[in-house]
mmCIF file of C-alpha atoms in Angstrom:
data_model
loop_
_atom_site.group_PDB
_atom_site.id
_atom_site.type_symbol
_atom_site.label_atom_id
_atom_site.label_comp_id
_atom_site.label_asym_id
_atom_site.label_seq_id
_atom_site.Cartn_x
_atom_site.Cartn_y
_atom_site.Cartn_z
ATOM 1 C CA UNK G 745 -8.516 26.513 12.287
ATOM 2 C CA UNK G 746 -11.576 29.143 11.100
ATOM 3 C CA UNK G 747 -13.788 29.299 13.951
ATOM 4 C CA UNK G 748 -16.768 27.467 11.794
ATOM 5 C CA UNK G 749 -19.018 24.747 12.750
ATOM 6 C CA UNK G 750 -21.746 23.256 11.252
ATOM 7 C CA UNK G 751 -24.596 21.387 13.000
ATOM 8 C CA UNK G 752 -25.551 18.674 12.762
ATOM 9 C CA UNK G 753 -22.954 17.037 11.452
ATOM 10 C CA UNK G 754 -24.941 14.124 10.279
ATOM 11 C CA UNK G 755 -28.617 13.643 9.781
ATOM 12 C CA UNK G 756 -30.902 10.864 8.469
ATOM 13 C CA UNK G 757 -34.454 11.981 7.173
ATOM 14 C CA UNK G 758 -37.487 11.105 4.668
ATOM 15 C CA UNK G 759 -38.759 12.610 1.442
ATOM 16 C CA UNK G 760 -40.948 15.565 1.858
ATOM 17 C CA UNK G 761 -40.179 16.960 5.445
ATOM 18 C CA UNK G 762 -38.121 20.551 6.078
ATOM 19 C CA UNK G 763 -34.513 20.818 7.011
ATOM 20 C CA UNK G 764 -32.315 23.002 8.129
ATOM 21 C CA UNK G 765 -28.453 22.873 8.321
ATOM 22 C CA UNK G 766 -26.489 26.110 10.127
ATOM 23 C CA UNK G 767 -23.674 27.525 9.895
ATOM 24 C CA UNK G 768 -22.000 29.057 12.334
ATOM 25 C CA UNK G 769 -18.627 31.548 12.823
ATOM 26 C CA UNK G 770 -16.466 33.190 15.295
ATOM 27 C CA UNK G 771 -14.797 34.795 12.731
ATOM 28 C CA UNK G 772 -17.013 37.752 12.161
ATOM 29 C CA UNK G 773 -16.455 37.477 8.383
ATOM 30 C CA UNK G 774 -18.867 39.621 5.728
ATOM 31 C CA UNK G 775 -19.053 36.199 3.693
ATOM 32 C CA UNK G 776 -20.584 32.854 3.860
ATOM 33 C CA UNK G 777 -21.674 30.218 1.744
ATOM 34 C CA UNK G 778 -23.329 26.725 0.817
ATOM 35 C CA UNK G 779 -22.304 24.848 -1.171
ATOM 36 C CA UNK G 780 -22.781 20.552 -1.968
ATOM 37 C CA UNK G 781 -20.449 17.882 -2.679
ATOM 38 C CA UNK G 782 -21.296 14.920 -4.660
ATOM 39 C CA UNK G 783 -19.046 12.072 -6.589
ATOM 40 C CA UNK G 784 -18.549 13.115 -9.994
ATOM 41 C CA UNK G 785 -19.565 16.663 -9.029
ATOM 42 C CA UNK G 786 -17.259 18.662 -6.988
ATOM 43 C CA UNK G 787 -17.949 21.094 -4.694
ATOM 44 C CA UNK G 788 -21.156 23.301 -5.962
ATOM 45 C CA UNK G 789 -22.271 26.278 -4.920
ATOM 46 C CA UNK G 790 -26.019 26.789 -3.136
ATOM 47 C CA UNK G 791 -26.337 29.891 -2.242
ATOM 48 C CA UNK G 792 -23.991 32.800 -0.718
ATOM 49 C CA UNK G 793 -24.529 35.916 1.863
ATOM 50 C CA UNK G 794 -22.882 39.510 1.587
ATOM 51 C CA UNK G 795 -23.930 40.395 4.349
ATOM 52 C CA UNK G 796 -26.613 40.300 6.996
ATOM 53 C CA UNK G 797 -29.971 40.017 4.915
ATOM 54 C CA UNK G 798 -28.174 39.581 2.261
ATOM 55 C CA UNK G 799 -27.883 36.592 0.191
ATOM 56 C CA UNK G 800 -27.921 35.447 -3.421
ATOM 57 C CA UNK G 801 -27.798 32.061 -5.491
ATOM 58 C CA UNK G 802 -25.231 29.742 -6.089
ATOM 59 C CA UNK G 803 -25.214 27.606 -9.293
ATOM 60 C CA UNK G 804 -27.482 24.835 -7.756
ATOM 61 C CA UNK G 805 -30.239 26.884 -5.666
ATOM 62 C CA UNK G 806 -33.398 25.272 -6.883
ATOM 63 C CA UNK G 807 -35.068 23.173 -3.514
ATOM 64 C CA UNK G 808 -33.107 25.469 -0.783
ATOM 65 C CA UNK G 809 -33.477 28.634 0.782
ATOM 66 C CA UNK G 810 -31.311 30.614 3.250
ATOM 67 C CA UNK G 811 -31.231 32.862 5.679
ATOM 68 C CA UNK G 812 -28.889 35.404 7.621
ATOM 69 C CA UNK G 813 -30.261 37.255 10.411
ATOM 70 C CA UNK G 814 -27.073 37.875 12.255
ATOM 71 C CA UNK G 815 -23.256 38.083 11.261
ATOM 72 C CA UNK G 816 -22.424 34.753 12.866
ATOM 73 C CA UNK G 817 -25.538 32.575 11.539
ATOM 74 C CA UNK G 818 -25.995 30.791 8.128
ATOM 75 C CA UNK G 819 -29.019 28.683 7.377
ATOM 76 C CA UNK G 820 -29.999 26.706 4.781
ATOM 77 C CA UNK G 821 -33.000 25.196 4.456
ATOM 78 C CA UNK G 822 -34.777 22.303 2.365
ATOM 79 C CA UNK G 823 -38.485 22.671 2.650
ATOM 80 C CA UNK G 824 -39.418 19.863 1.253
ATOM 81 C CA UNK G 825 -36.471 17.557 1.053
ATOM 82 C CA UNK G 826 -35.942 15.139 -1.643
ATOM 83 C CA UNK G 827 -32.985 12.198 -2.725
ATOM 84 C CA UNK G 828 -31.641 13.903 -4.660
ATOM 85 C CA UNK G 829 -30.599 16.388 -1.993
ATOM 86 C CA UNK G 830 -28.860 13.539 -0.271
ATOM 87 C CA UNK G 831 -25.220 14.882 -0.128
ATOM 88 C CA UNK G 832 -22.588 16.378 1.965
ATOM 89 C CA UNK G 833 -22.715 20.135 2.789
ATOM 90 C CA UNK G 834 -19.835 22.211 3.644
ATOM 91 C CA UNK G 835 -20.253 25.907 4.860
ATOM 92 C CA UNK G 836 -17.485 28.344 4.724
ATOM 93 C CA UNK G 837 -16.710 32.051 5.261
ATOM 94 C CA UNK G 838 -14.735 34.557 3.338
ATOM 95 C CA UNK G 839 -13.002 37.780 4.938
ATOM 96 C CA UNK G 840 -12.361 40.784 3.266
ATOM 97 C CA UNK G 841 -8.716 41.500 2.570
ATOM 98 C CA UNK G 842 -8.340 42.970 -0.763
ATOM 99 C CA UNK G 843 -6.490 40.499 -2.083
ATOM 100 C CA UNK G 844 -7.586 37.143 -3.343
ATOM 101 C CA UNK G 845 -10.274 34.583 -2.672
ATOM 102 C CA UNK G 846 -8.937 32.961 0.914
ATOM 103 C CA UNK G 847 -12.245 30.488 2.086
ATOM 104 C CA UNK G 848 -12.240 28.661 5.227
ATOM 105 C CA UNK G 849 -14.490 25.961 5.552
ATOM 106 C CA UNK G 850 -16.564 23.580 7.792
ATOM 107 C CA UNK G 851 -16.660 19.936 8.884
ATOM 108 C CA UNK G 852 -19.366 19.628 6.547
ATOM 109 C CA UNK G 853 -22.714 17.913 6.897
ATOM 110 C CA UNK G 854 -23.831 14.169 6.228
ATOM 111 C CA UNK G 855 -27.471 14.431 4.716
ATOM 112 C CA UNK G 856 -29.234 11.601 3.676
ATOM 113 C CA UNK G 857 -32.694 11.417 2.310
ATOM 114 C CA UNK G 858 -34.768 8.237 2.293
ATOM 115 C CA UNK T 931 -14.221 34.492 -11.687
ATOM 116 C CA UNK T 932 -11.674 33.615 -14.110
ATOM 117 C CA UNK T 933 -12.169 30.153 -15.723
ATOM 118 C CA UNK T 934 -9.484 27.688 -15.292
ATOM 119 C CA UNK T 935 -8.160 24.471 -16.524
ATOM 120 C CA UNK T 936 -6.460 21.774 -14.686
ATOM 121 C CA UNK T 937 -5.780 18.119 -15.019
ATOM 122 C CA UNK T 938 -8.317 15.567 -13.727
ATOM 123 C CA UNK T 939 -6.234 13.187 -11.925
ATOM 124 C CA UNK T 940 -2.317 12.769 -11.576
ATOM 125 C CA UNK T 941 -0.891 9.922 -10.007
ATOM 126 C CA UNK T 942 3.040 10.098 -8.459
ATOM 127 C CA UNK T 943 5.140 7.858 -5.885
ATOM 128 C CA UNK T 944 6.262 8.885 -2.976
ATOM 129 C CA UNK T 945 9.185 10.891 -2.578
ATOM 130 C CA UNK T 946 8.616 12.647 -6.290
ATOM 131 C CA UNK T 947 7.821 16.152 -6.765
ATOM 132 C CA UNK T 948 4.785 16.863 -7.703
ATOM 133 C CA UNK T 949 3.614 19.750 -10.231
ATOM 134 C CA UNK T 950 0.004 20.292 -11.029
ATOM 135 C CA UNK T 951 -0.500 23.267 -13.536
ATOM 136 C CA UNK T 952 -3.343 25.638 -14.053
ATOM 137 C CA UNK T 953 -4.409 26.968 -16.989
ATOM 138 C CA UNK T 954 -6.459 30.823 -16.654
ATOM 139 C CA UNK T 955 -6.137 32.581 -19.833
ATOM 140 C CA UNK T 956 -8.846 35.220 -18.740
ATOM 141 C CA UNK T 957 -7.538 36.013 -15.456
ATOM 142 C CA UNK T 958 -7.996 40.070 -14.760
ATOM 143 C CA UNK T 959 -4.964 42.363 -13.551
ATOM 144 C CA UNK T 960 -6.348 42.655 -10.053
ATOM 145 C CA UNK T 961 -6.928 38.614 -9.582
ATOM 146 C CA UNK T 962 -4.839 36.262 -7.105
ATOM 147 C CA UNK T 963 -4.521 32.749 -7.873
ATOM 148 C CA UNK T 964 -5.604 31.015 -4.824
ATOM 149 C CA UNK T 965 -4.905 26.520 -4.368
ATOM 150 C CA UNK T 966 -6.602 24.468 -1.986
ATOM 151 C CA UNK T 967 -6.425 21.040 -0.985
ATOM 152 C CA UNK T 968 -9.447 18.582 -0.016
ATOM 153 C CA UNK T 969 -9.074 15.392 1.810
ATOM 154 C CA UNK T 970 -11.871 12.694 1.712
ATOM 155 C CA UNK T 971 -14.583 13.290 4.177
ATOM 156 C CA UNK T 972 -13.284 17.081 4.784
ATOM 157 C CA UNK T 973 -13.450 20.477 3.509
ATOM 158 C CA UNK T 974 -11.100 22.187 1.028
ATOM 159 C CA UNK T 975 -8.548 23.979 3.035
ATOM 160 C CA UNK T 976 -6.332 26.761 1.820
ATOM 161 C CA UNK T 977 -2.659 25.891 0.645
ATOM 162 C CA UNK T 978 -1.235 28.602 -0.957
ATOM 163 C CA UNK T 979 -1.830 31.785 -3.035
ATOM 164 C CA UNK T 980 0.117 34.161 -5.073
ATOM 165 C CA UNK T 981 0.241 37.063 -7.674
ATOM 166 C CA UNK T 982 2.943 37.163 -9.410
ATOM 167 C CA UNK T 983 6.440 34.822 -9.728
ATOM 168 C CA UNK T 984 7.328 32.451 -6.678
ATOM 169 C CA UNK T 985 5.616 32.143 -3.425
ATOM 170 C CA UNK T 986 6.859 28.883 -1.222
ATOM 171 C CA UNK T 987 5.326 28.127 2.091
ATOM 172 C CA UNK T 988 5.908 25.472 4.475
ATOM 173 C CA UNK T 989 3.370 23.337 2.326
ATOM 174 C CA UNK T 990 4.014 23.902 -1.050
ATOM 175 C CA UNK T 991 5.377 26.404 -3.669
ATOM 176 C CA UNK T 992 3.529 28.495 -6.389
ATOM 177 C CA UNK T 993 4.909 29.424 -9.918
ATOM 178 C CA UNK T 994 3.422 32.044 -11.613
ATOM 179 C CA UNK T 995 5.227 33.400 -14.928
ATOM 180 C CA UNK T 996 5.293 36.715 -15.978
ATOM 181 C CA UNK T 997 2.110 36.429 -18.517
ATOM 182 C CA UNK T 998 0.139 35.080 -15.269
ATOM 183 C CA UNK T 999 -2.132 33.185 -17.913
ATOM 184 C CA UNK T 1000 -0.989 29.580 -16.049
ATOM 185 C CA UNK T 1001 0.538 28.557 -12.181
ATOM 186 C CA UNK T 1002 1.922 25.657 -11.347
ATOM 187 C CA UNK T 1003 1.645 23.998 -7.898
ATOM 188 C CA UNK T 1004 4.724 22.599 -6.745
ATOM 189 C CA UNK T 1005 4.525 19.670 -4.133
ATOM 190 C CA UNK T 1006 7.866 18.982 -2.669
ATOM 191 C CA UNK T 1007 8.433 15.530 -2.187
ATOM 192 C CA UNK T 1008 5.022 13.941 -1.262
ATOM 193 C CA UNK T 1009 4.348 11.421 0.743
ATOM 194 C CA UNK T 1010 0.695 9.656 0.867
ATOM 195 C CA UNK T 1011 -0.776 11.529 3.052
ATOM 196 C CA UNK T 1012 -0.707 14.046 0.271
ATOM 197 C CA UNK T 1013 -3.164 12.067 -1.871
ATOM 198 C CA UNK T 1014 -6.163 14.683 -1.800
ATOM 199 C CA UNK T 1015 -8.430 16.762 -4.641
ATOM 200 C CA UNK T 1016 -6.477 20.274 -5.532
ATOM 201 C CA UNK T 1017 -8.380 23.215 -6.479
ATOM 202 C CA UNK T 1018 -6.989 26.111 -8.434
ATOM 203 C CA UNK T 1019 -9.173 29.389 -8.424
ATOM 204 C CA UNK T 1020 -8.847 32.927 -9.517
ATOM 205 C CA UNK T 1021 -10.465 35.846 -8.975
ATOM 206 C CA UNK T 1022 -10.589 39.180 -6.380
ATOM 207 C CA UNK T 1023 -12.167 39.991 -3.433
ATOM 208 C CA UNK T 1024 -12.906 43.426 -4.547
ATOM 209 C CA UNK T 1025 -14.660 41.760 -7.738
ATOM 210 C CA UNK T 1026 -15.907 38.630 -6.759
ATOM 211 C CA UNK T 1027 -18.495 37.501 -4.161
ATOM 212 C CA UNK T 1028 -19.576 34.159 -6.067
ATOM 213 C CA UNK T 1029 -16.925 31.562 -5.932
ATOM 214 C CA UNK T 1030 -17.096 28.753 -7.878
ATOM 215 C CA UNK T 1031 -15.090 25.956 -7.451
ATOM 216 C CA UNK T 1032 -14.391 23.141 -10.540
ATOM 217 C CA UNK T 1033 -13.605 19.713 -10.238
ATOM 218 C CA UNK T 1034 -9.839 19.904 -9.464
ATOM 219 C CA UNK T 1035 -7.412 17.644 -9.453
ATOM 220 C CA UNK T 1036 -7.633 14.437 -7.928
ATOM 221 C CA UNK T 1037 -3.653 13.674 -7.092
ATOM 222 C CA UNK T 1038 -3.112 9.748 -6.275
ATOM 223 C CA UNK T 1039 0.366 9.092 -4.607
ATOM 224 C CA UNK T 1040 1.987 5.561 -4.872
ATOM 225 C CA UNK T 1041 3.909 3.736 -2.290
#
């Protein structure tokens, strides 16, 4: 398997406080990204890094931000978290080969908020 | 990306073989057609991906004709541990940095 983890893996918490979920790799990839999974939904992306600094939005990146201040490290956070937000959360990482898309994900992340 | 079309669900007994096609019209001369599996409570995981005509791996096989504009997934005699969500996506590394993923295909396999 990727060297990816996510932490925590599960977390129970109320309307309005911060969160943050990370991300982390082994790997050394250039890539990374957030994305949710809900029933009827799929998997959605959040938001996505190109590098370190770099980031840019997914399709569902209203409520979160993110940041990458090192190759290995992925945050996302929800400042002020709401129900709807309640959801599982997968990270993964992307290298660079020149050919196709080839993602390798996380464990994912249990988030539920009351 | 390249927008693609699969079936929602498909539902097979064990022991079939199981296709799954995917439909990509728009896909670009420098794009790889990429399949991933997803397992309740897990993340997607990579099965197989291909270019052009056959690829087989120890999981499955991957049939791409010559016009590229469809693949078909080929599960060799499934058992139901093989009951998972199957993504088909397209696209390049050189092109593409945002990867979206649809809703797949949810397969369901019988006893």
């Amino acid at each position: 398997d990727a060297g990816i983890t996510q932490s925590p893996r599960h977390k129970v918490t109320e309307t309005g406080t911060p969160v943050t979920l990370r991300c982390h790799q082994t790997e050394n990839h250039r890539y990374m990204y957030w994305y949710r999974q809900d029933p009827g939904h799929g998997l959605r992306l959040i938001h996505y890094s190109y590098g370190v600094k770099d980031t840019d939005k997914g399709e569902v990146s209203d409520g979160y931000s993110v940041s990458r201040s090192k190759t290995e490290d992925f945050l996302l956070t929800l400042e002020s978290a709401t129900s709807s937000q309640t959801s599982v959360y997968f990270c993964a990482i992307k290298g660079t080969s020149g050919r196709g898309d080839t993602q390798y994900f996380g464990p994912g992340t249990r988030l539920t908020v009351l | 990306l390249a927008k693609t079309t699969q079936p929602i669900s498909m539902d097979s007994y064990e022991g079939q073989e199981v296709n799954i096609t995917c439909s990509h019209n728009n896909i670009a001369t420098n794009d790889y057609i990429t399949w991933y599996q997803q397992f309740p409570s897990q993340g997607p995981r990579f099965i197989i991906q291909g270019y052009k005509t056959k690829v087989t791996n120890e999981v499955a096989s991957l049939f791409i004709p010559a016009d590229r504009k469809s693949s078909t997934l080929s599960l060799p005699r499934v058992s139901l541990s093989d009951t998972a969500v199957y993504y088909c996506l397209v696209g390049s590394s050189n092109r593409d940095d945002k990867i979206i993923f649809g809703k797949g295909t949810r397969l369901h396999i019988l006893p």
